[in-house]
């Protein structure tokens, strides 16, 4: 006969829902993808989404339409926190940059500031040596 396992599992603590009024939206828009993360003022990520998570494939991932769907998805995730104001930090040169910022405003978040954090090389890499044939 089979033995019955009578071990009791420890109870998990209930997940505490944070009440955040003001936060940060980090948007990374590359040529291939767009990633949006919403954080609190300390930088703790509350929700994140990307074009691949929303079901986009291939070249459609970096479009402004995909960016608006991504933002809609993220805003749904943070509804219960009560966030109403965001500071936007943009990174990259993709076409989803502006679409994502517009979508943040359209989905009920008040955009306080927009800061561009795109990395810029101050001299760049050393070029390859000249090819001799």
Short mmCIF file of N, CA, C and O in Angstrom, two decimals:
data_model
loop_
_atom_site.label_atom_id
_atom_site.label_comp_id
_atom_site.label_asym_id
_atom_site.label_seq_id
_atom_site.Cartn_x
_atom_site.Cartn_y
_atom_site.Cartn_z
N UNK A 1 0.83 -1.19 0.00
CA UNK A 1 0.00 0.00 0.00
C UNK A 1 0.88 1.26 0.00
O UNK A 1 1.96 1.26 0.57
N UNK A 2 0.33 2.30 -0.63
CA UNK A 2 1.05 3.56 -0.72
C UNK A 2 0.88 4.37 0.55
O UNK A 2 -0.19 4.39 1.15
N UNK A 3 1.97 5.02 0.96
CA UNK A 3 1.90 5.86 2.17
C UNK A 3 1.33 7.22 1.83
O UNK A 3 1.60 7.78 0.77
N UNK A 4 0.56 7.78 2.72
CA UNK A 4 -0.04 9.10 2.51
C UNK A 4 0.87 10.15 3.13
O UNK A 4 1.25 10.04 4.30
N UNK A 5 1.20 11.15 2.35
CA UNK A 5 2.07 12.22 2.81
C UNK A 5 1.23 13.22 3.61
O UNK A 5 0.31 13.83 3.09
N UNK A 6 1.56 13.41 4.89
CA UNK A 6 0.76 14.30 5.75
C UNK A 6 1.51 15.55 6.15
O UNK A 6 1.20 16.16 7.15
N UNK A 7 2.53 15.94 5.40
CA UNK A 7 3.27 17.15 5.75
C UNK A 7 2.44 18.38 5.42
O UNK A 7 1.75 18.45 4.40
N UNK A 8 2.51 19.36 6.30
CA UNK A 8 1.74 20.60 6.12
C UNK A 8 2.66 21.66 5.52
O UNK A 8 3.76 21.89 6.04
N UNK A 9 2.21 22.27 4.45
CA UNK A 9 2.99 23.31 3.80
C UNK A 9 2.92 24.59 4.62
O UNK A 9 1.86 24.93 5.16
N UNK A 10 4.03 25.34 4.72
CA UNK A 10 3.98 26.61 5.45
C UNK A 10 3.13 27.63 4.70
O UNK A 10 3.13 27.68 3.47
N UNK A 11 2.41 28.44 5.48
CA UNK A 11 1.55 29.45 4.85
C UNK A 11 2.40 30.59 4.32
O UNK A 11 3.35 31.03 4.97
N UNK A 12 2.04 31.04 3.13
CA UNK A 12 2.76 32.17 2.53
C UNK A 12 2.15 33.47 3.00
O UNK A 12 0.93 33.56 3.21
N UNK A 13 3.01 34.48 3.09
CA UNK A 13 2.51 35.81 3.46
C UNK A 13 1.76 36.40 2.28
O UNK A 13 2.12 36.18 1.12
N UNK A 14 0.73 37.17 2.56
CA UNK A 14 0.00 37.84 1.49
C UNK A 14 0.87 38.93 0.90
O UNK A 14 1.59 39.64 1.61
N UNK A 15 0.81 39.06 -0.41
CA UNK A 15 1.59 40.08 -1.09
C UNK A 15 1.01 41.44 -0.78
O UNK A 15 -0.18 41.69 -0.99
N UNK A 16 1.83 42.33 -0.25
CA UNK A 16 1.37 43.67 0.13
C UNK A 16 1.32 44.54 -1.11
O UNK A 16 2.29 44.65 -1.85
N UNK A 17 0.18 45.14 -1.36
CA UNK A 17 0.02 46.02 -2.51
C UNK A 17 0.55 47.40 -2.14
O UNK A 17 0.10 48.02 -1.19
N UNK A 18 1.52 47.87 -2.90
CA UNK A 18 2.11 49.18 -2.64
C UNK A 18 1.17 50.27 -3.14
O UNK A 18 0.54 50.13 -4.18
N UNK A 19 1.12 51.35 -2.40
CA UNK A 19 0.36 52.53 -2.84
C UNK A 19 1.37 53.58 -3.28
O UNK A 19 2.03 54.19 -2.45
N UNK A 20 1.51 53.75 -4.58
CA UNK A 20 2.50 54.66 -5.13
C UNK A 20 1.79 55.74 -5.94
O UNK A 20 1.04 55.44 -6.86
N UNK A 21 2.00 56.99 -5.57
CA UNK A 21 1.35 58.12 -6.26
C UNK A 21 2.16 58.56 -7.47
O UNK A 21 1.63 58.89 -8.51
N UNK A 22 3.49 58.55 -7.31
CA UNK A 22 4.38 59.09 -8.33
C UNK A 22 5.47 58.07 -8.66
O UNK A 22 5.97 57.41 -7.76
N UNK A 23 5.82 57.93 -9.92
CA UNK A 23 6.82 56.93 -10.28
C UNK A 23 7.64 57.34 -11.50
O UNK A 23 7.60 58.49 -11.93
N UNK A 24 8.36 56.37 -12.02
CA UNK A 24 9.22 56.59 -13.17
C UNK A 24 8.88 55.58 -14.26
O UNK A 24 8.59 54.42 -13.96
N UNK A 25 8.92 56.02 -15.50
CA UNK A 25 8.70 55.14 -16.64
C UNK A 25 9.99 55.12 -17.46
O UNK A 25 10.42 56.16 -17.97
N UNK A 26 10.62 53.96 -17.54
CA UNK A 26 11.84 53.81 -18.32
C UNK A 26 11.49 53.12 -19.64
O UNK A 26 10.97 52.01 -19.64
N UNK A 27 11.78 53.81 -20.74
CA UNK A 27 11.45 53.29 -22.07
C UNK A 27 12.75 53.07 -22.84
O UNK A 27 13.52 54.01 -23.05
N UNK A 28 12.99 51.82 -23.25
CA UNK A 28 14.14 51.52 -24.08
C UNK A 28 13.64 51.16 -25.47
O UNK A 28 12.98 50.15 -25.66
N UNK A 29 13.93 52.03 -26.43
CA UNK A 29 13.44 51.85 -27.79
C UNK A 29 14.63 51.62 -28.72
O UNK A 29 15.33 52.55 -29.08
N UNK A 30 14.84 50.36 -29.09
CA UNK A 30 15.93 50.03 -30.01
C UNK A 30 15.34 49.85 -31.41
O UNK A 30 14.13 49.95 -31.59
N UNK A 31 16.20 49.53 -32.37
CA UNK A 31 15.72 49.30 -33.73
C UNK A 31 14.92 48.00 -33.81
O UNK A 31 14.11 47.82 -34.70
N UNK A 32 15.16 47.07 -32.87
CA UNK A 32 14.53 45.76 -32.93
C UNK A 32 13.39 45.54 -31.93
O UNK A 32 12.59 44.64 -32.12
N UNK A 33 13.33 46.32 -30.86
CA UNK A 33 12.36 46.05 -29.81
C UNK A 33 12.09 47.32 -29.01
O UNK A 33 12.84 48.29 -29.10
N UNK A 34 11.02 47.29 -28.22
CA UNK A 34 10.69 48.37 -27.30
C UNK A 34 10.35 47.75 -25.95
O UNK A 34 9.53 46.84 -25.88
N UNK A 35 11.00 48.22 -24.88
CA UNK A 35 10.78 47.69 -23.53
C UNK A 35 10.38 48.85 -22.63
O UNK A 35 11.03 49.90 -22.62
N UNK A 36 9.30 48.66 -21.86
CA UNK A 36 8.81 49.69 -20.94
C UNK A 36 8.79 49.11 -19.54
O UNK A 36 8.23 48.04 -19.31
N UNK A 37 9.40 49.83 -18.58
CA UNK A 37 9.38 49.44 -17.17
C UNK A 37 8.86 50.60 -16.35
O UNK A 37 9.28 51.74 -16.55
N UNK A 38 7.95 50.32 -15.41
CA UNK A 38 7.44 51.34 -14.51
C UNK A 38 8.00 51.06 -13.12
O UNK A 38 7.90 49.94 -12.62
N UNK A 39 8.60 52.08 -12.50
CA UNK A 39 9.24 51.94 -11.19
C UNK A 39 8.65 52.96 -10.23
O UNK A 39 8.01 53.92 -10.64
N UNK A 40 8.93 52.74 -8.92
CA UNK A 40 8.59 53.77 -7.94
C UNK A 40 9.75 54.77 -7.89
O UNK A 40 10.70 54.66 -8.66
N UNK A 41 9.69 55.73 -6.97
CA UNK A 41 10.71 56.78 -6.92
C UNK A 41 12.09 56.23 -6.56
O UNK A 41 13.10 56.85 -6.88
N UNK A 42 12.15 55.08 -5.86
CA UNK A 42 13.44 54.50 -5.47
C UNK A 42 14.05 53.65 -6.56
O UNK A 42 15.19 53.22 -6.44
N UNK A 43 13.30 53.36 -7.62
CA UNK A 43 13.81 52.56 -8.72
C UNK A 43 13.41 51.10 -8.64
O UNK A 43 13.92 50.28 -9.40
N UNK A 44 12.52 50.74 -7.71
CA UNK A 44 12.03 49.36 -7.61
C UNK A 44 10.98 49.13 -8.70
O UNK A 44 9.97 49.83 -8.74
N UNK A 45 11.21 48.14 -9.55
CA UNK A 45 10.32 47.90 -10.70
C UNK A 45 8.99 47.33 -10.22
O UNK A 45 8.94 46.35 -9.49
N UNK A 46 7.90 47.98 -10.64
CA UNK A 46 6.55 47.53 -10.30
C UNK A 46 5.96 46.67 -11.42
O UNK A 46 5.27 45.70 -11.16
N UNK A 47 6.22 47.05 -12.67
CA UNK A 47 5.70 46.30 -13.81
C UNK A 47 6.60 46.55 -15.02
O UNK A 47 7.19 47.62 -15.15
N UNK A 48 6.65 45.56 -15.89
CA UNK A 48 7.44 45.70 -17.10
C UNK A 48 6.77 44.94 -18.24
O UNK A 48 6.00 44.02 -18.01
N UNK A 49 7.04 45.38 -19.45
CA UNK A 49 6.49 44.71 -20.63
C UNK A 49 7.35 45.04 -21.84
O UNK A 49 8.06 46.04 -21.86
N UNK A 50 7.27 44.16 -22.83
CA UNK A 50 8.00 44.41 -24.07
C UNK A 50 7.14 43.97 -25.24
O UNK A 50 6.09 43.37 -25.06
N UNK A 51 7.60 44.27 -26.45
CA UNK A 51 6.82 43.94 -27.64
C UNK A 51 6.66 42.44 -27.79
O UNK A 51 5.61 41.96 -28.19
N UNK A 52 7.69 41.67 -27.45
CA UNK A 52 7.61 40.22 -27.54
C UNK A 52 6.60 39.64 -26.55
O UNK A 52 5.90 38.68 -26.86
N UNK A 53 6.51 40.24 -25.35
CA UNK A 53 5.55 39.78 -24.35
C UNK A 53 4.11 40.04 -24.80
O UNK A 53 3.19 39.33 -24.41
N UNK A 54 3.93 41.06 -25.61
CA UNK A 54 2.58 41.42 -26.08
C UNK A 54 2.21 40.69 -27.37
O UNK A 54 1.15 40.95 -27.94
N UNK A 55 3.07 39.83 -27.87
CA UNK A 55 2.73 39.00 -29.02
C UNK A 55 3.21 39.50 -30.37
O UNK A 55 2.84 38.95 -31.39
N UNK A 56 4.05 40.54 -30.39
CA UNK A 56 4.57 41.04 -31.66
C UNK A 56 5.81 40.25 -32.04
O UNK A 56 6.60 39.86 -31.20
N UNK A 57 5.98 40.02 -33.35
CA UNK A 57 7.13 39.27 -33.84
C UNK A 57 7.80 40.03 -34.97
O UNK A 57 7.14 40.77 -35.71
N UNK A 58 9.10 39.85 -35.08
CA UNK A 58 9.85 40.40 -36.20
C UNK A 58 9.88 41.92 -36.23
O UNK A 58 9.98 42.58 -35.20
N UNK A 59 9.77 42.51 -37.42
CA UNK A 59 9.90 43.95 -37.55
C UNK A 59 8.76 44.75 -36.93
O UNK A 59 8.87 45.96 -36.73
N UNK A 60 7.65 44.08 -36.59
CA UNK A 60 6.52 44.80 -35.98
C UNK A 60 6.81 45.22 -34.55
O UNK A 60 6.12 46.06 -33.99
N UNK A 61 7.87 44.62 -33.93
CA UNK A 61 8.16 44.89 -32.52
C UNK A 61 8.61 46.32 -32.26
O UNK A 61 8.41 46.84 -31.18
N UNK A 62 9.21 46.97 -33.25
CA UNK A 62 9.76 48.30 -33.02
C UNK A 62 8.88 49.43 -33.55
O UNK A 62 9.33 50.55 -33.69
N UNK A 63 7.61 49.15 -33.82
CA UNK A 63 6.71 50.16 -34.36
C UNK A 63 6.07 50.99 -33.25
O UNK A 63 5.98 50.54 -32.11
N UNK A 64 5.60 52.20 -33.58
CA UNK A 64 4.90 53.03 -32.59
C UNK A 64 3.60 52.38 -32.10
O UNK A 64 3.23 52.54 -30.94
N UNK A 65 2.94 51.61 -32.96
CA UNK A 65 1.71 50.93 -32.55
C UNK A 65 2.02 49.89 -31.47
O UNK A 65 1.31 49.78 -30.46
N UNK A 66 3.10 49.13 -31.66
CA UNK A 66 3.51 48.15 -30.65
C UNK A 66 3.82 48.84 -29.33
O UNK A 66 3.45 48.34 -28.26
N UNK A 67 4.46 50.00 -29.40
CA UNK A 67 4.79 50.75 -28.18
C UNK A 67 3.53 51.15 -27.42
O UNK A 67 3.49 51.08 -26.19
N UNK A 68 2.49 51.55 -28.14
CA UNK A 68 1.26 51.94 -27.46
C UNK A 68 0.59 50.75 -26.80
O UNK A 68 0.03 50.87 -25.70
N UNK A 69 0.64 49.57 -27.42
CA UNK A 69 0.07 48.36 -26.82
C UNK A 69 0.86 47.95 -25.58
O UNK A 69 0.29 47.53 -24.57
N UNK A 70 2.19 48.08 -25.65
CA UNK A 70 3.05 47.75 -24.51
C UNK A 70 2.70 48.62 -23.31
O UNK A 70 2.54 48.14 -22.19
N UNK A 71 2.56 49.92 -23.54
CA UNK A 71 2.24 50.85 -22.45
C UNK A 71 0.87 50.53 -21.86
O UNK A 71 0.69 50.56 -20.64
N UNK A 72 -0.08 50.21 -22.71
CA UNK A 72 -1.42 49.84 -22.23
C UNK A 72 -1.34 48.63 -21.30
O UNK A 72 -1.98 48.58 -20.25
N UNK A 73 -0.52 47.66 -21.69
CA UNK A 73 -0.32 46.45 -20.89
C UNK A 73 0.30 46.77 -19.53
O UNK A 73 -0.13 46.26 -18.50
N UNK A 74 1.31 47.63 -19.51
CA UNK A 74 2.00 47.99 -18.26
C UNK A 74 1.07 48.78 -17.34
O UNK A 74 1.04 48.55 -16.14
N UNK A 75 0.30 49.71 -17.91
CA UNK A 75 -0.59 50.53 -17.09
C UNK A 75 -1.67 49.66 -16.44
O UNK A 75 -2.06 49.90 -15.30
N UNK A 76 -2.13 48.63 -17.14
CA UNK A 76 -3.09 47.69 -16.56
C UNK A 76 -2.49 46.99 -15.34
O UNK A 76 -3.18 46.78 -14.34
N UNK A 77 -1.20 46.62 -15.43
CA UNK A 77 -0.54 45.93 -14.33
C UNK A 77 -0.40 46.80 -13.08
O UNK A 77 -0.43 46.28 -11.97
N UNK A 78 -0.23 48.12 -13.26
CA UNK A 78 0.00 48.98 -12.09
C UNK A 78 -1.25 49.73 -11.65
O UNK A 78 -1.17 50.63 -10.83
N UNK A 79 -2.42 49.36 -12.17
CA UNK A 79 -3.67 50.03 -11.80
C UNK A 79 -3.88 50.03 -10.29
O UNK A 79 -4.27 51.04 -9.70
N UNK A 80 -3.65 48.86 -9.62
CA UNK A 80 -3.96 48.76 -8.20
C UNK A 80 -3.02 49.57 -7.30
O UNK A 80 -3.32 49.77 -6.13
N UNK A 81 -1.87 50.03 -7.83
CA UNK A 81 -0.97 50.85 -7.01
C UNK A 81 -1.46 52.29 -6.90
O UNK A 81 -1.04 53.00 -6.00
N UNK A 82 -2.33 52.72 -7.80
CA UNK A 82 -2.87 54.08 -7.74
C UNK A 82 -1.93 55.13 -8.29
O UNK A 82 -2.04 56.31 -7.95
N UNK A 83 -1.00 54.74 -9.13
CA UNK A 83 -0.04 55.70 -9.69
C UNK A 83 -0.73 56.63 -10.68
O UNK A 83 -1.53 56.20 -11.50
N UNK A 84 -0.43 57.92 -10.57
CA UNK A 84 -1.07 58.88 -11.46
C UNK A 84 -0.07 59.79 -12.17
O UNK A 84 -0.40 60.42 -13.16
N UNK A 85 1.16 59.89 -11.64
CA UNK A 85 2.16 60.77 -12.24
C UNK A 85 3.45 59.98 -12.51
O UNK A 85 3.87 59.18 -11.68
N UNK A 86 4.05 60.24 -13.66
CA UNK A 86 5.31 59.57 -14.00
C UNK A 86 6.31 60.55 -14.59
O UNK A 86 5.95 61.52 -15.23
N UNK A 87 7.59 60.25 -14.33
CA UNK A 87 8.69 60.93 -14.99
C UNK A 87 9.22 59.94 -16.01
O UNK A 87 9.46 58.78 -15.69
N UNK A 88 9.39 60.36 -17.25
CA UNK A 88 9.75 59.45 -18.33
C UNK A 88 11.25 59.57 -18.62
O UNK A 88 11.79 60.67 -18.74
N UNK A 89 11.91 58.40 -18.71
CA UNK A 89 13.32 58.33 -19.07
C UNK A 89 13.42 57.50 -20.35
O UNK A 89 13.12 56.31 -20.35
N UNK A 90 13.87 58.14 -21.44
CA UNK A 90 13.97 57.48 -22.75
C UNK A 90 15.40 57.03 -23.00
O UNK A 90 16.36 57.73 -22.65
N UNK A 91 15.53 55.87 -23.63
CA UNK A 91 16.86 55.38 -24.00
C UNK A 91 16.76 54.70 -25.35
O UNK A 91 15.89 53.86 -25.55
N UNK A 92 17.61 55.07 -26.27
CA UNK A 92 17.63 54.44 -27.59
C UNK A 92 17.05 55.33 -28.67
O UNK A 92 16.51 56.40 -28.41
N UNK A 93 17.13 54.84 -29.93
CA UNK A 93 16.75 55.66 -31.07
C UNK A 93 15.67 55.01 -31.92
O UNK A 93 15.47 55.38 -33.06
N UNK A 94 14.95 54.06 -31.35
CA UNK A 94 13.93 53.35 -32.12
C UNK A 94 12.70 54.20 -32.40
O UNK A 94 12.52 55.29 -31.84
N UNK A 95 11.82 53.70 -33.26
CA UNK A 95 10.63 54.46 -33.65
C UNK A 95 9.52 54.38 -32.60
O UNK A 95 8.53 55.09 -32.72
N UNK A 96 9.68 53.56 -31.55
CA UNK A 96 8.66 53.45 -30.52
C UNK A 96 8.77 54.49 -29.42
O UNK A 96 7.93 54.54 -28.52
N UNK A 97 9.78 55.35 -29.48
CA UNK A 97 10.01 56.36 -28.43
C UNK A 97 8.81 57.26 -28.21
O UNK A 97 8.23 57.31 -27.13
N UNK A 98 8.45 57.97 -29.26
CA UNK A 98 7.38 58.97 -29.15
C UNK A 98 6.02 58.32 -28.93
O UNK A 98 5.20 58.81 -28.16
N UNK A 99 5.80 57.19 -29.58
CA UNK A 99 4.54 56.47 -29.43
C UNK A 99 4.31 56.03 -28.00
O UNK A 99 3.18 56.06 -27.50
N UNK A 100 5.37 55.62 -27.31
CA UNK A 100 5.25 55.17 -25.93
C UNK A 100 4.90 56.34 -25.00
O UNK A 100 4.06 56.20 -24.10
N UNK A 101 5.51 57.49 -25.21
CA UNK A 101 5.23 58.66 -24.36
C UNK A 101 3.80 59.13 -24.57
O UNK A 101 3.09 59.44 -23.61
N UNK A 102 3.36 59.15 -25.81
CA UNK A 102 1.97 59.54 -26.10
C UNK A 102 0.99 58.56 -25.47
O UNK A 102 -0.05 58.96 -24.94
N UNK A 103 1.32 57.28 -25.51
CA UNK A 103 0.44 56.26 -24.94
C UNK A 103 0.37 56.37 -23.42
O UNK A 103 -0.69 56.11 -22.83
N UNK A 104 1.46 56.76 -22.77
CA UNK A 104 1.44 56.97 -21.32
C UNK A 104 0.40 58.02 -20.95
O UNK A 104 -0.39 57.86 -20.03
N UNK A 105 0.42 59.11 -21.70
CA UNK A 105 -0.54 60.20 -21.44
C UNK A 105 -1.97 59.76 -21.78
O UNK A 105 -2.91 60.07 -21.06
N UNK A 106 -2.13 59.00 -22.86
CA UNK A 106 -3.46 58.57 -23.30
C UNK A 106 -4.08 57.56 -22.33
O UNK A 106 -5.31 57.46 -22.25
N UNK A 107 -3.26 56.81 -21.59
CA UNK A 107 -3.77 55.80 -20.66
C UNK A 107 -3.95 56.34 -19.24
O UNK A 107 -4.03 55.56 -18.30
N UNK A 108 -3.99 57.64 -19.09
CA UNK A 108 -4.36 58.24 -17.81
C UNK A 108 -3.22 58.58 -16.88
O UNK A 108 -3.47 58.92 -15.72
N UNK A 109 -1.97 58.52 -17.33
CA UNK A 109 -0.85 58.91 -16.48
C UNK A 109 -0.40 60.32 -16.85
O UNK A 109 -0.26 60.64 -18.03
N UNK A 110 -0.17 61.14 -15.84
CA UNK A 110 0.28 62.51 -16.05
C UNK A 110 1.80 62.50 -16.21
O UNK A 110 2.51 62.12 -15.29
N UNK A 111 2.30 62.93 -17.37
CA UNK A 111 3.74 62.94 -17.63
C UNK A 111 4.32 64.24 -17.09
O UNK A 111 3.99 65.33 -17.57
N UNK A 112 5.18 64.13 -16.06
CA UNK A 112 5.76 65.31 -15.42
C UNK A 112 6.99 65.82 -16.18
O UNK A 112 7.14 67.02 -16.39
N UNK A 113 7.88 64.91 -16.58
CA UNK A 113 9.08 65.32 -17.29
C UNK A 113 9.53 64.19 -18.23
O UNK A 113 9.21 63.03 -18.01
N UNK A 114 10.27 64.58 -19.25
CA UNK A 114 10.83 63.61 -20.20
C UNK A 114 12.33 63.86 -20.26
O UNK A 114 12.77 64.97 -20.56
N UNK A 115 13.11 62.82 -19.97
CA UNK A 115 14.57 62.95 -20.01
C UNK A 115 15.14 61.90 -20.95
O UNK A 115 14.77 60.73 -20.89
N UNK A 116 16.03 62.33 -21.84
CA UNK A 116 16.65 61.42 -22.80
C UNK A 116 17.97 60.93 -22.22
O UNK A 116 18.86 61.72 -21.93
N UNK A 117 18.10 59.61 -22.04
CA UNK A 117 19.31 59.02 -21.49
C UNK A 117 20.04 58.14 -22.50
O UNK A 117 20.71 57.19 -22.14
N UNK A 118 19.88 58.46 -23.78
CA UNK A 118 20.52 57.66 -24.83
C UNK A 118 22.04 57.77 -24.71
O UNK A 118 22.57 58.88 -24.66
N UNK A 119 22.75 56.65 -24.63
CA UNK A 119 24.21 56.72 -24.51
C UNK A 119 24.85 57.24 -25.80
O UNK A 119 24.47 56.84 -26.90
N UNK A 120 25.78 58.16 -25.65
CA UNK A 120 26.45 58.76 -26.80
C UNK A 120 27.95 58.51 -26.67
O UNK A 120 28.54 58.84 -25.64
N UNK A 121 28.59 57.93 -27.70
CA UNK A 121 30.04 57.72 -27.60
C UNK A 121 30.79 59.04 -27.73
O UNK A 121 30.45 59.87 -28.58
N UNK A 122 31.80 59.25 -26.88
CA UNK A 122 32.56 60.49 -26.91
C UNK A 122 33.83 60.37 -27.73
O UNK A 122 34.65 61.25 -27.75
N UNK A 123 34.06 59.26 -28.33
CA UNK A 123 35.12 59.06 -29.32
C UNK A 123 34.89 57.74 -30.01
O UNK A 123 35.35 57.53 -31.11
N UNK A 124 34.18 56.84 -29.35
CA UNK A 124 33.85 55.58 -29.96
C UNK A 124 34.97 54.56 -29.90
O UNK A 124 36.02 54.79 -29.30
N UNK A 125 34.74 53.45 -30.56
CA UNK A 125 35.72 52.37 -30.60
C UNK A 125 36.81 52.71 -31.60
O UNK A 125 36.62 53.53 -32.50
N UNK A 126 37.93 52.04 -31.45
CA UNK A 126 39.00 52.22 -32.41
C UNK A 126 38.60 51.55 -33.71
O UNK A 126 38.12 50.41 -33.72
N UNK A 127 38.73 52.24 -34.85
CA UNK A 127 38.32 51.65 -36.13
C UNK A 127 39.23 50.49 -36.51
O UNK A 127 40.39 50.44 -36.10
N UNK A 128 38.72 49.54 -37.31
CA UNK A 128 39.55 48.42 -37.71
C UNK A 128 40.69 48.88 -38.61
O UNK A 128 40.58 49.88 -39.32
N UNK A 129 41.81 48.10 -38.57
CA UNK A 129 42.95 48.50 -39.41
C UNK A 129 42.62 48.33 -40.88
O UNK A 129 41.72 47.57 -41.25
N UNK A 130 43.30 49.06 -41.73
CA UNK A 130 43.00 49.10 -43.16
C UNK A 130 43.23 47.74 -43.79
O UNK A 130 44.25 47.08 -43.56
N UNK A 131 42.28 47.30 -44.62
CA UNK A 131 42.34 46.00 -45.27
C UNK A 131 43.28 46.05 -46.47
O UNK A 131 43.18 46.94 -47.31
N UNK A 132 44.18 45.07 -46.51
CA UNK A 132 45.11 44.98 -47.65
C UNK A 132 44.80 43.72 -48.43
O UNK A 132 44.67 42.64 -47.85
N UNK A 133 44.70 43.88 -49.74
CA UNK A 133 44.36 42.73 -50.58
C UNK A 133 45.56 42.31 -51.39
O UNK A 133 46.33 43.07 -51.83
#
